[in-house]
Amino acid sequence: MVPDTKPKRLYQRVRPTSGEAAKAQIIVGPKVPVVTCRLVDYSPGGACVEIFPMVPVPDRFELLHGRVRKKCRVAWRRGVRIGVAF
């Protein structure tokens, strides 16, 4: 038998993610300016976005990435990064 030499993952995700960073926009409402952000991680169930400089973002907003617009709920906040669920 050949021993398993693959490194062990520190965490397990329910769904696979795409680790490609891309520009995105946070849309809060019609009278609030759009917030530009960087999409750090993306999966069918949620995403991690990075906002720099950090600006206040409500717990619910819409994320626009390319032609895809998703309604989001903030799951966690750590510094300039925000984890959202779709």
XYZ file of N, CA and C in Angstrom:
258
model
N 0.822 -1.179 0.000
C 0.000 0.000 0.000
C 0.868 1.245 0.000
N 0.376 2.266 -0.694
C 1.072 3.548 -0.740
C 0.428 4.467 0.295
N 1.245 5.082 1.174
C 0.648 5.979 2.168
C 0.069 7.228 1.518
N -0.977 7.755 2.127
C -1.621 8.972 1.634
C -0.730 10.158 1.974
N -0.211 10.837 0.943
C 0.704 11.960 1.168
C 0.035 13.306 0.949
N -1.253 13.315 0.683
C -1.962 14.580 0.497
C -2.057 15.311 1.832
N -1.849 16.647 1.821
C -2.003 17.386 3.077
C -3.460 17.386 3.529
N -3.664 17.300 4.818
C -5.019 17.308 5.374
C -5.561 18.730 5.386
N -6.823 18.887 5.047
C -7.469 20.206 5.099
C -7.778 20.547 6.541
N -7.602 21.814 6.877
C -7.867 22.258 8.238
C -9.355 22.398 8.511
N -10.150 22.547 7.476
C -11.587 22.690 7.644
C -12.270 21.992 6.480
N -13.498 21.632 6.681
C -14.272 20.967 5.635
C -15.431 21.866 5.237
N -15.615 22.081 3.957
C -16.722 22.895 3.463
C -17.839 21.985 2.981
N -19.041 22.480 3.100
C -20.197 21.734 2.619
C -20.200 21.725 1.099
N -19.819 22.856 0.499
C -19.798 22.982 -0.958
C -18.416 23.423 -1.412
N -17.988 23.016 -2.603
C -16.688 23.472 -3.110
C -16.699 24.970 -3.378
N -15.523 25.588 -3.305
C -15.417 27.024 -3.514
C -14.500 27.335 -4.679
N -14.591 28.558 -5.143
C -13.673 29.067 -6.147
C -12.804 30.096 -5.448
N -11.503 29.900 -5.451
C -10.600 30.789 -4.743
C -10.138 31.980 -5.561
N -10.745 32.230 -6.691
C -10.325 33.330 -7.556
C -10.832 34.662 -7.019
N -9.917 35.623 -6.843
C -10.311 36.959 -6.388
C -10.807 37.762 -7.588
N -11.891 38.480 -7.397
C -12.469 39.283 -8.470
C -13.166 40.494 -7.868
N -13.380 41.501 -8.693
C -14.094 42.689 -8.225
C -15.584 42.396 -8.155
N -16.224 43.002 -7.155
C -17.669 42.871 -6.986
C -18.183 44.178 -6.390
N -19.499 44.272 -6.270
C -20.106 45.469 -5.699
C -21.174 45.075 -4.692
N -21.220 45.828 -3.598
C -22.250 45.643 -2.583
C -23.291 46.728 -2.800
N -24.535 46.295 -2.976
C -25.640 47.222 -3.209
C -26.528 47.190 -1.973
N -26.590 48.320 -1.279
C -27.358 48.401 -0.038
C -28.781 48.857 -0.312
N -28.939 49.866 -1.127
C -30.263 50.389 -1.426
C -30.186 51.440 -2.506
N -31.337 51.901 -2.994
C -31.348 52.843 -4.112
C -30.740 54.205 -3.788
N -30.782 54.627 -2.521
C -30.264 55.947 -2.164
C -28.891 55.887 -1.492
N -28.309 54.696 -1.410
C -27.004 54.514 -0.770
C -25.974 54.207 -1.851
N -24.788 54.834 -1.785
C -23.777 54.556 -2.812
C -23.358 53.084 -2.822
N -22.984 52.604 -3.985
C -22.498 51.236 -4.149
C -21.114 51.137 -3.509
N -20.846 50.026 -2.817
C -19.553 49.789 -2.184
C -18.784 48.788 -3.036
N -17.599 49.177 -3.494
C -16.759 48.265 -4.270
C -16.027 47.338 -3.305
N -15.949 46.061 -3.659
C -15.267 45.095 -2.804
C -14.529 44.079 -3.673
N -13.766 43.225 -3.008
C -13.037 42.164 -3.698
C -13.635 40.842 -3.255
N -14.013 40.024 -4.203
C -14.583 38.710 -3.926
C -13.415 37.747 -3.715
N -13.197 37.340 -2.470
C -12.055 36.499 -2.119
C -12.358 35.029 -2.368
N -13.563 34.609 -2.013
C -13.950 33.206 -2.109
C -15.433 33.151 -2.452
N -15.833 32.189 -3.278
C -17.215 32.117 -3.743
C -17.642 30.664 -3.858
N -18.833 30.358 -3.344
C -19.401 29.018 -3.485
C -20.891 29.172 -3.764
N -21.588 28.096 -4.111
C -23.024 28.214 -4.368
C -23.827 28.698 -3.156
N -23.311 28.525 -1.945
C -24.056 28.903 -0.750
C -23.623 30.184 -0.079
N -22.510 30.778 -0.545
C -22.039 32.000 0.097
C -20.727 32.485 -0.480
N -20.169 33.511 0.171
C -18.933 34.110 -0.331
C -18.196 34.812 0.796
N -16.945 35.122 0.526
C -16.136 35.949 1.410
C -15.736 37.173 0.602
N -16.052 38.352 1.113
C -15.698 39.588 0.425
C -14.769 40.404 1.306
N -13.923 41.171 0.654
C -12.972 42.032 1.351
C -13.269 43.471 0.968
N -13.476 44.309 1.970
C -13.795 45.717 1.733
C -12.648 46.550 2.283
N -11.965 47.263 1.397
C -10.851 48.107 1.825
C -10.874 49.400 1.050
N -10.939 50.542 1.707
C -11.002 50.693 3.160
C -12.353 50.235 3.700
N -12.332 49.785 4.937
C -13.538 49.252 5.566
C -14.579 50.348 5.742
N -15.778 50.063 5.287
C -16.915 50.965 5.470
C -18.040 50.157 6.112
N -18.916 50.800 6.859
C -20.021 50.058 7.480
C -20.934 49.430 6.419
N -21.257 48.169 6.623
C -22.139 47.433 5.708
C -23.239 46.804 6.557
N -24.509 46.922 6.149
C -25.599 46.325 6.939
C -25.560 44.796 6.902
N -26.376 44.160 7.731
C -26.415 42.699 7.808
C -27.044 42.043 6.587
N -27.798 42.801 5.807
C -28.399 42.277 4.571
C -28.161 43.260 3.440
N -27.746 42.731 2.290
C -27.481 43.557 1.114
C -27.468 42.660 -0.112
N -27.252 43.240 -1.279
C -27.126 42.465 -2.514
C -25.694 42.562 -3.008
N -25.182 41.451 -3.515
C -23.826 41.377 -4.046
C -23.912 41.226 -5.558
N -23.242 42.106 -6.272
C -23.228 42.071 -7.732
C -21.842 41.644 -8.183
N -21.792 40.501 -8.872
C -20.533 39.955 -9.381
C -20.757 39.590 -10.842
N -20.162 40.367 -11.737
C -20.435 40.171 -13.159
C -21.893 40.490 -13.427
N -22.614 39.542 -13.987
C -24.051 39.732 -14.244
C -24.922 39.050 -13.196
N -24.277 38.480 -12.175
C -25.003 37.756 -11.131
C -25.245 38.682 -9.941
N -26.495 38.727 -9.504
C -26.880 39.551 -8.356
C -27.509 38.630 -7.317
N -26.910 38.583 -6.113
C -27.377 37.676 -5.058
C -27.776 38.456 -3.814
N -28.877 38.043 -3.183
C -29.266 38.604 -1.889
C -28.423 37.912 -0.826
N -27.792 38.709 0.045
C -26.850 38.176 1.028
C -27.256 38.507 2.455
N -26.819 37.628 3.351
C -26.941 37.839 4.789
C -25.547 37.649 5.376
N -25.092 38.592 6.201
C -23.758 38.499 6.792
C -23.731 37.345 7.788
N -22.761 36.439 7.622
C -22.591 35.296 8.518
C -21.503 35.573 9.555
N -20.467 36.306 9.154
C -19.378 36.663 10.067
C -18.637 37.888 9.552
N -17.904 38.534 10.463
C -17.088 39.713 10.138
C -15.740 39.555 10.831
N -14.658 39.755 10.080
C -13.303 39.710 10.638
C -12.463 40.759 9.938
N -12.275 41.885 10.585
C -11.483 42.963 9.997
C -12.124 43.485 8.727
N -11.365 43.446 7.609
C -11.879 43.945 6.335
C -12.637 42.866 5.556
N -12.715 41.652 6.103
C -13.420 40.549 5.425
C -14.784 40.290 6.049
N -15.732 39.963 5.166
C -17.093 39.635 5.583
C -17.493 38.334 4.894
N -18.008 37.388 5.665
C -18.542 36.154 5.113
C -20.042 36.295 4.969
N -20.569 35.945 3.805
C -22.005 36.074 3.564
C -22.602 34.747 3.113
N -23.870 34.567 3.426
C -24.637 33.410 2.961
C -25.669 33.917 1.971
N -25.923 33.109 0.922
C -26.927 33.481 -0.084
C -28.269 32.887 0.292
